[in-house]
Coordinates of C-alpha atoms in Angstrom, one line a residue:
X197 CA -2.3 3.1 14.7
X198 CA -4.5 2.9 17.8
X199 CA -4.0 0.1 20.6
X200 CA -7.8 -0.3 20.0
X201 CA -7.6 -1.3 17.0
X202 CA -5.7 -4.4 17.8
X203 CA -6.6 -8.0 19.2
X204 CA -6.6 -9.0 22.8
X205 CA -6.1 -12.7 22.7
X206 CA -5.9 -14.5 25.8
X207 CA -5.6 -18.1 26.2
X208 CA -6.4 -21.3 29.1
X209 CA -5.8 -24.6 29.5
X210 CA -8.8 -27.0 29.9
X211 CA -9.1 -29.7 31.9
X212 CA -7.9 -32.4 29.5
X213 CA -6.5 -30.4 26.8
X214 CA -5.0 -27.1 25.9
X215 CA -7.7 -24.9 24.1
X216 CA -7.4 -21.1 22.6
X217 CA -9.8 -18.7 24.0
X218 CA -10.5 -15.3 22.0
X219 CA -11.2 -11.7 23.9
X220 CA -12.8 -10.3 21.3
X221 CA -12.3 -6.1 20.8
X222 CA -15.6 -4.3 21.3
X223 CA -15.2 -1.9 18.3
X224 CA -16.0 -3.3 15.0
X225 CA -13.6 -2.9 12.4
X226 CA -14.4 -0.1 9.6
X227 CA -12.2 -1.4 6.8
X228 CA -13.9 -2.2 3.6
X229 CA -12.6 -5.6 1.0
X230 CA -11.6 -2.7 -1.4
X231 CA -8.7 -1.1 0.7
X232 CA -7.7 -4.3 2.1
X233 CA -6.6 -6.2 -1.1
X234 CA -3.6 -7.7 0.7
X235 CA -5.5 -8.6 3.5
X236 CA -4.1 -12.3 5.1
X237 CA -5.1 -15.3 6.9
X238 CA -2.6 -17.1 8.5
X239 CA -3.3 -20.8 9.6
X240 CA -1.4 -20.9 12.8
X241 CA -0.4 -23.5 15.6
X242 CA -0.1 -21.7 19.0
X243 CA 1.3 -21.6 22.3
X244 CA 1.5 -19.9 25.3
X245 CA 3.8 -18.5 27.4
X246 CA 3.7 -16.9 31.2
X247 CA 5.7 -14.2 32.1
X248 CA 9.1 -15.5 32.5
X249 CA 9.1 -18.5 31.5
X250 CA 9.7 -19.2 28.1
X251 CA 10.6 -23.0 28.2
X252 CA 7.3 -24.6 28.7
X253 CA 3.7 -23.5 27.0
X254 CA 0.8 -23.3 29.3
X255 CA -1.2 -24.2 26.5
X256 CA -1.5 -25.0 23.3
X257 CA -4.3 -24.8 20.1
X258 CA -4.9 -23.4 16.7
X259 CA -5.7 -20.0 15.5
X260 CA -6.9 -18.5 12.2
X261 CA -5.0 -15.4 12.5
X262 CA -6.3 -12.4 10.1
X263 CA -4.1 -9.1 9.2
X264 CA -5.0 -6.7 6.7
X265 CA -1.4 -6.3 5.3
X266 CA 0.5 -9.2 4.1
X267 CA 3.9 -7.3 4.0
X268 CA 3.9 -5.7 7.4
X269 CA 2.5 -8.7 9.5
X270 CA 5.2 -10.8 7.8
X271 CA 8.1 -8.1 8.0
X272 CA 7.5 -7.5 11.6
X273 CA 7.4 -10.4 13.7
X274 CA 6.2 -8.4 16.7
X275 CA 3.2 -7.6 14.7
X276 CA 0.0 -7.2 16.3
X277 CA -3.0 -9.3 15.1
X278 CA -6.1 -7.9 13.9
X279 CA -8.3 -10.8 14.9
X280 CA -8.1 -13.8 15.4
X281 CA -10.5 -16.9 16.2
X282 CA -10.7 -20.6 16.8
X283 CA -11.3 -22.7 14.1
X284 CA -13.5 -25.2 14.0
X285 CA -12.2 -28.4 12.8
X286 CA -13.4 -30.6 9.7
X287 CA -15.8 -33.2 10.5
X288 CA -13.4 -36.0 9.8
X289 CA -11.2 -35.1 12.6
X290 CA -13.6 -34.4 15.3
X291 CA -14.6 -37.9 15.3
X292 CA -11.0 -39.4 15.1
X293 CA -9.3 -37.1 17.9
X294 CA -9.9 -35.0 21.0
X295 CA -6.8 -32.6 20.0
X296 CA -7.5 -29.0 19.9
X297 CA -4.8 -28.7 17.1
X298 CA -6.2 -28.6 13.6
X299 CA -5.0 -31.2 11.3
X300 CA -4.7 -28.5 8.4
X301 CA -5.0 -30.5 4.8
X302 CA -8.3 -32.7 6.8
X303 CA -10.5 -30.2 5.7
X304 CA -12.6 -30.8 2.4
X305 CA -14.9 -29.1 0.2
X306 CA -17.6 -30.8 1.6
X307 CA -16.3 -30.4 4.8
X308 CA -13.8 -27.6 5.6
X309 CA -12.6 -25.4 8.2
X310 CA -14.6 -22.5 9.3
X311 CA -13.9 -19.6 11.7
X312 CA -15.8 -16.0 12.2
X313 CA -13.4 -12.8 12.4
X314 CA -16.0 -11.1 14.9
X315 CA -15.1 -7.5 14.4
X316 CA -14.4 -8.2 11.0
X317 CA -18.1 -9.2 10.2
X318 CA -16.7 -12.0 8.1
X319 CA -16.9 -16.1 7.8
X320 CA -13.7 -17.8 6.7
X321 CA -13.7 -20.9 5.0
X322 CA -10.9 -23.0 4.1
X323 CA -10.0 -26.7 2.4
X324 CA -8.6 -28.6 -0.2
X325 CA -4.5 -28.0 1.7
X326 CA -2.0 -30.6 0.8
X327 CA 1.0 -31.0 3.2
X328 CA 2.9 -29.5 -0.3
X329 CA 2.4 -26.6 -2.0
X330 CA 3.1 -26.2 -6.1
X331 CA 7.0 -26.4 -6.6
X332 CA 6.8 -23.2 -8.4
X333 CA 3.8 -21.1 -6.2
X334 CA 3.6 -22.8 -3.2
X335 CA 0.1 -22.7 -3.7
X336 CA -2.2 -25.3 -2.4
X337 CA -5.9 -25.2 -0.9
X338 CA -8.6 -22.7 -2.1
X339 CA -10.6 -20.4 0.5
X340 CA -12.8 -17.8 1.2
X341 CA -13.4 -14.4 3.6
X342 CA -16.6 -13.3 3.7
X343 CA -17.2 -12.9 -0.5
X344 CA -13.9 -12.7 -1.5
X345 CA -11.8 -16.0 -3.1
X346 CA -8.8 -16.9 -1.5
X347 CA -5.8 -18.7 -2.6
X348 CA -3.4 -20.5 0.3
X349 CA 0.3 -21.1 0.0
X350 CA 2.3 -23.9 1.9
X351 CA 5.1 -21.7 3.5
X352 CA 6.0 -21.5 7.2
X353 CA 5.8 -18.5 9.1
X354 CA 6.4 -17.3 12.7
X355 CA 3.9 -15.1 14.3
X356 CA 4.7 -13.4 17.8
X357 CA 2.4 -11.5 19.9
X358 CA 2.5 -10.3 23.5
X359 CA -0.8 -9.9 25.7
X360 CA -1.3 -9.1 29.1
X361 CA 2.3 -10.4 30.4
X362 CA 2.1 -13.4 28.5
X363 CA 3.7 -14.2 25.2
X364 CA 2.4 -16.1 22.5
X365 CA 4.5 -18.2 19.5
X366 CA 2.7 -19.5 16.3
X367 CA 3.6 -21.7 13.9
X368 CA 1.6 -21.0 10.5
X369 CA 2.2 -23.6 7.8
X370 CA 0.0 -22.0 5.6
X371 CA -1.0 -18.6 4.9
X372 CA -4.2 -17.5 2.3
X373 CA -4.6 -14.1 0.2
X374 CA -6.5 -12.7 -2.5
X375 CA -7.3 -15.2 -5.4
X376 CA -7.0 -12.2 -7.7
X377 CA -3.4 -10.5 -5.9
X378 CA -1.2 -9.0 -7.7
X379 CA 2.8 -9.4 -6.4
X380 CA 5.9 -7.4 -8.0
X381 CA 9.5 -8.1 -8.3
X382 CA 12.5 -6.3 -9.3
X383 CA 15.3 -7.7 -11.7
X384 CA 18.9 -6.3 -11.0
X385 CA 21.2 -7.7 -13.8
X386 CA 24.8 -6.0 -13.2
X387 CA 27.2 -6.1 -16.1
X388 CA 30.7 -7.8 -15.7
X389 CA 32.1 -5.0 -17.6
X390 CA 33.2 -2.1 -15.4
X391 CA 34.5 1.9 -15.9
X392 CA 36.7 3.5 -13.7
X393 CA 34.5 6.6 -13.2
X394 CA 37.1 9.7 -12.9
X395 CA 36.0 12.6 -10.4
X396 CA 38.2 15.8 -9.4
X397 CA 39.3 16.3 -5.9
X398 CA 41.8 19.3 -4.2
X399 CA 44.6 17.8 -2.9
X400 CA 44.5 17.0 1.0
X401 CA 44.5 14.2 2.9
X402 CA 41.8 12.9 4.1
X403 CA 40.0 12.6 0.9
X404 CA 37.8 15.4 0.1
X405 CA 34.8 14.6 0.7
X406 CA 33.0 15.9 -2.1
X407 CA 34.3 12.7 -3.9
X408 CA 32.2 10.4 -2.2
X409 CA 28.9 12.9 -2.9
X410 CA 29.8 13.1 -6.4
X411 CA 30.0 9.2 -6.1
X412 CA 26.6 9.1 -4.5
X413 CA 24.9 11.0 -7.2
X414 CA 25.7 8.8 -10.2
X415 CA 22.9 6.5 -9.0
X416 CA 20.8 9.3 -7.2
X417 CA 20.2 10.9 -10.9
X418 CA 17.9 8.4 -11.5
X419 CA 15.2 9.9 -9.3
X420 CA 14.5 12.7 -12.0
X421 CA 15.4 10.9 -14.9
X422 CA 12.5 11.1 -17.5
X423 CA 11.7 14.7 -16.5
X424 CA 13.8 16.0 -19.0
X425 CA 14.5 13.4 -21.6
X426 CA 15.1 12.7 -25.3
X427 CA 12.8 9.7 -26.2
X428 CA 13.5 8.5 -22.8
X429 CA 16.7 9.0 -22.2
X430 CA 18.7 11.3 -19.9
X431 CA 22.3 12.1 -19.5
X432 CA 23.7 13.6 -16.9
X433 CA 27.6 14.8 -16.9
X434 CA 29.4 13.3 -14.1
X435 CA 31.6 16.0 -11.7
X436 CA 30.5 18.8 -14.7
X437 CA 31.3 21.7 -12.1
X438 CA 35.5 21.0 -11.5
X439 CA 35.7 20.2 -15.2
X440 CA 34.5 22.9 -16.1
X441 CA 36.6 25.1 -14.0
X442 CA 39.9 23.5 -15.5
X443 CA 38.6 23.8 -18.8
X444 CA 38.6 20.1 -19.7
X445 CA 36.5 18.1 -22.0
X446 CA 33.9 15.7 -19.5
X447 CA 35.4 12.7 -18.7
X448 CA 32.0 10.4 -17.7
X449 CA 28.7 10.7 -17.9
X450 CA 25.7 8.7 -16.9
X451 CA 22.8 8.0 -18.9
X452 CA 19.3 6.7 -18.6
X453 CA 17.1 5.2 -20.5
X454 CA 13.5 4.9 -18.6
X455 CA 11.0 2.6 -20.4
X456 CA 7.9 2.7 -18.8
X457 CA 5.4 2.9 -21.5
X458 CA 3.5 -0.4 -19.6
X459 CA 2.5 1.2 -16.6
X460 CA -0.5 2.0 -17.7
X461 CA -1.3 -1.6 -17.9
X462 CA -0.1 -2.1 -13.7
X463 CA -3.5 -0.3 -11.5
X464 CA -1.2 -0.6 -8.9
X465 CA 2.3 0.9 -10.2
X466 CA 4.7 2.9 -7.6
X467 CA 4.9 6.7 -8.9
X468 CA 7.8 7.0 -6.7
X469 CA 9.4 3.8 -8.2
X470 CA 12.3 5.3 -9.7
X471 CA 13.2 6.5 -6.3
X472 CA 13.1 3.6 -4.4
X473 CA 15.3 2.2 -7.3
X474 CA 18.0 4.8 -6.6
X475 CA 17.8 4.3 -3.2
X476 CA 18.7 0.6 -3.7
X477 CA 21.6 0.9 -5.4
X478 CA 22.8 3.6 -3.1
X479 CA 22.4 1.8 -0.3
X480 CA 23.3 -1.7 -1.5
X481 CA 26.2 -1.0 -4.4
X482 CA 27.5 2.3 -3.1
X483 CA 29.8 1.1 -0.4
X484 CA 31.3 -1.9 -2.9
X485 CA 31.9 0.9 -5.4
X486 CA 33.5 3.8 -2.7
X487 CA 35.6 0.8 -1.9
X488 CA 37.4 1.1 -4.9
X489 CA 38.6 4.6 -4.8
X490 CA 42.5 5.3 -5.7
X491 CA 43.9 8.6 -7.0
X492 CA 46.8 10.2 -8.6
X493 CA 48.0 13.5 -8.8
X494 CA 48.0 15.4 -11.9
X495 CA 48.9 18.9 -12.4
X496 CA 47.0 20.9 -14.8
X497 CA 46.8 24.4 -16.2
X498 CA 45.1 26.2 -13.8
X499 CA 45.8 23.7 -10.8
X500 CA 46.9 21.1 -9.1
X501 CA 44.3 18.2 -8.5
X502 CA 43.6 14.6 -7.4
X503 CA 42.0 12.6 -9.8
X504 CA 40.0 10.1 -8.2
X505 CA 39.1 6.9 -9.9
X506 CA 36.0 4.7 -8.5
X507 CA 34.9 1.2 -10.1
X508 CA 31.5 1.3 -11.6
X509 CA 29.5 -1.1 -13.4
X510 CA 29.4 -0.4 -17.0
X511 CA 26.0 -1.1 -17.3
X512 CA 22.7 -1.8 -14.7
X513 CA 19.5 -2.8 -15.7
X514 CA 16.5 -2.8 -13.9
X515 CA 13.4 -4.9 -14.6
X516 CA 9.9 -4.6 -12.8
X517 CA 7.8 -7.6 -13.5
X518 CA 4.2 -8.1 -12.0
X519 CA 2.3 -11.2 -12.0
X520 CA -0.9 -13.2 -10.0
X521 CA 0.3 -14.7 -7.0
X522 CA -1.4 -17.8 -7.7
X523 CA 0.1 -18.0 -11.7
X524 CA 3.2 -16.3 -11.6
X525 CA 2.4 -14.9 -15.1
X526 CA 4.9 -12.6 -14.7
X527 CA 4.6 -9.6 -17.1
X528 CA 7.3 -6.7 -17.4
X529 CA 5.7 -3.1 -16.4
X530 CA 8.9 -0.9 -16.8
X531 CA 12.9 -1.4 -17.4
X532 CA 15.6 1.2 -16.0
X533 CA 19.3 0.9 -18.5
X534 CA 21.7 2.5 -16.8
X535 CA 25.0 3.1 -18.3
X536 CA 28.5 4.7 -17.6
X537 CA 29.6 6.7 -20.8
X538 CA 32.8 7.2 -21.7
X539 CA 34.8 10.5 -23.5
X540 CA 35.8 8.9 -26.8
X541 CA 36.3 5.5 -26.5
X542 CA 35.2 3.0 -24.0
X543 CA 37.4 2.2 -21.3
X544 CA 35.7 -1.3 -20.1
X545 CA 37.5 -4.1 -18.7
X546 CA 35.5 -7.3 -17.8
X547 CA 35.4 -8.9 -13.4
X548 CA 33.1 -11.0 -13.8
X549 CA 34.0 -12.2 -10.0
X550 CA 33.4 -8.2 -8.9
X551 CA 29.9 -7.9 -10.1
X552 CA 28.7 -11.5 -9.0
X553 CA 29.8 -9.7 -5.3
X554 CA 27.4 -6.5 -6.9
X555 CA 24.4 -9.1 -7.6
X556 CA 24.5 -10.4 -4.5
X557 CA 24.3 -7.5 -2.3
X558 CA 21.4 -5.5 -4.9
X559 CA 19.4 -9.1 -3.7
X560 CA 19.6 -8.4 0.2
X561 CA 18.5 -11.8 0.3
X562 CA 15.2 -11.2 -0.9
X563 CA 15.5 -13.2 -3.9
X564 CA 12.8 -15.9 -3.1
X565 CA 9.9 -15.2 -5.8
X566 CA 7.6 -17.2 -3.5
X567 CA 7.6 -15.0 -0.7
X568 CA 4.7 -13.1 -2.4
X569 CA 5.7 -9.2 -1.6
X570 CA 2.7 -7.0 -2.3
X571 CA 2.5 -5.5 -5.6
X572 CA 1.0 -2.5 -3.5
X573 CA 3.4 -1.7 -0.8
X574 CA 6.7 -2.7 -1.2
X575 CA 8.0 -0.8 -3.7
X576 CA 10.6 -2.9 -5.5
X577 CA 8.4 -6.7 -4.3
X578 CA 10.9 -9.8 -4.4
X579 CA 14.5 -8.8 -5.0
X580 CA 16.8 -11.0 -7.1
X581 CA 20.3 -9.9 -9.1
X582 CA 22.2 -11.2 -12.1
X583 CA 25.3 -11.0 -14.1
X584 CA 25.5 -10.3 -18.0
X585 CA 27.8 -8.8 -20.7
X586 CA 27.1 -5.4 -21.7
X587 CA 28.7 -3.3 -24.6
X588 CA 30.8 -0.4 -23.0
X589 CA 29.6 3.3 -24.4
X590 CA 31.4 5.9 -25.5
X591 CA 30.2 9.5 -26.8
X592 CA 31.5 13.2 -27.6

């Protein structure tokens, strides 16, 4: 992205109060309302900071602050702005105070705050905010961005910008988006039943390393599951290659059941979804899991081996569910079952303790359905994880 593309804000203290002054960027902006649908305004309390000192503002003063993705200008607090601008306040306050602050829920259908986004070619126009958002959207306050509706959220967020030597801290206690966005999450329920998945290693110390790759894959199979299944489902035979070497029946295998038959409902859904659903559990579940390893020998026909014995869920499954920021209507656009299958009979036992650890890491602490992640951009939206019973599964 080009440094031209971004806002130069600069800002001077008056001689009674602190006011925000914009340098505006002298190339308009060429995005279009229909490739911005996550497009932002944040309604933000600034100050300013000089060049080594970060103690005491040199001024102070509100900003509407506009971003064309709500995901990266939240996830990156070092985020450039877009544009910014001045508001200017309600009626109602400019005759009761001389602060430059804006008193956020003062302004009023009749009388609401207004700002231009110069290089934006755009009016803003917000009112109606109440100093409390819904208890289940955080929504509150309607507004609008040249002729698109907007719906604002009380949540606070920190904005950070550095111009010209000087660094700049904002306090936005509100934030407003589409009317019509759409937000996604992604529901991790982990069973309290667990298999102790057996994989084949040559005897040496350290481990062989292979075990851990054959590990890895049991959750990487899910990338290309669907491309050859049976009403859905795909299994794949876990550590096939040693087994069938020592002439053994398979011990484990993995299978998945894909159910996506809604996407076609979601304008928006993630082709390469069931990739960054692998990669989640990789990276989230697969160090809990390696953790487990323990091994005994065993001596068989042909050879001598370490059989290897790793804790594994018994069963996963994955939930996508997208919904209207402002509703939360939340409607399910594909579900992932993943199970461990056993040779013969299952071989379950329940730690319920274990897979409460499991939910908590697949969350990452992006549980919080009100943080409103793009249904567009970040893949797996909100993150939250579960605990249930499963039935353990056993084939051959």
């Amino acid at each position: 992205m080009h440094h031209t593309r971004f806002l130069a804000i600069s800002i001077f203290t008056s001689q009674l109060v602190s006011s925000l002054s914009i340098n505006r960027r002298n190339t308009p902006d060429t995005r279009d309302v229909v490739t911005t649908p996550d497009e932002v305004v944040y309604l933000a309390d600034c100050m300013k900071y000089s060049a080594g000192n970060s103690s005491h503002p040199e001024s102070v003063g509100s900003l509407l602050i506009y971003h064309p993705q709500f995901d990266t200008s939240r996830d990156f607090p070092q985020s450039q702005w877009y544009d910014a601008d001045e508001p200017s306040p309600p009626k109602a306050q400019s005759t009761s105070t001389t602060s430059q602050q804006i008193d956020w829920p003062q302004g009023k259908s009749e009388d609401p705050i207004t700002g231009t986004f110069a290089s934006l070619g755009r009016n803003f126009s917000v009112h109606g905010l109440g100093t409390q958002g819904n208890p289940d959207t955080n929504a509150t306050g309607m507004a609008t961005l040249g002729d698109q509706a907007m719906r604002c959220y009380a949540q606070t967020t920190t904005l950070q910008s550095s111009f010209n030597g000087a660094k700049y801290k904002c306090h936005a206690p509100y934030y407003c988006t589409r009317e019509s966005r759409q937000i996604r999450r992604t529901l991790f329920q982990i069973s309290k039943q667990t298999v102790a998945v057996q994989i084949l290693g040559e005897p040496q110390q350290p481990r062989d390393p292979r075990i851990e790759g054959i590990a890895d894959l049991v959750y990487y199979w899910l990338q290309s599951a669907g491309s050859d299944a049976q009403n859905g489902v795909t299994e794949y035979v876990i550590d096939a290659a040693w087994q069938r070497e020592l002439g053994i029946q398979p011990l484990h295998s993995i299978r998945i059941d894909v159910q996506d038959e809604n996407r076609k409902n979601d304008p928006k859904y993630d082709e390469a979804r069931k990739v960054h659903v692998a990669n989640h559990l990789r990276s989230t579940l697969m160090p809990i899991i390696l953790g487990t390893l323990k091994f005994e020998r065993k001596e068989y026909a042909a050879k001598t081996m370490d059989v290897w014995s790793a804790q594994f869920p018994a069963h996963i499954q994955v939930q996508e569910q997208i919904a209207h920021q402002s509703r939360l209507d939340w409607k399910v656009a594909d579900v992932f079952d993943i199970n461990i299958v056993s040779k013969k009979h299952p071989e379950c036992k329940a730690d319920e303790a274990w897979a409460k650890v499991l939910a908590d890491m697949v969350a990452l602490g992006r549980g919080d359905v009100k943080r409103g992640y793009s249904a567009l951009l970040s893949g797996l939206g909100e993150v939250s994880g579960g605990v249930h019973d499963a039935t353990c599964l056993a084939s051959w």
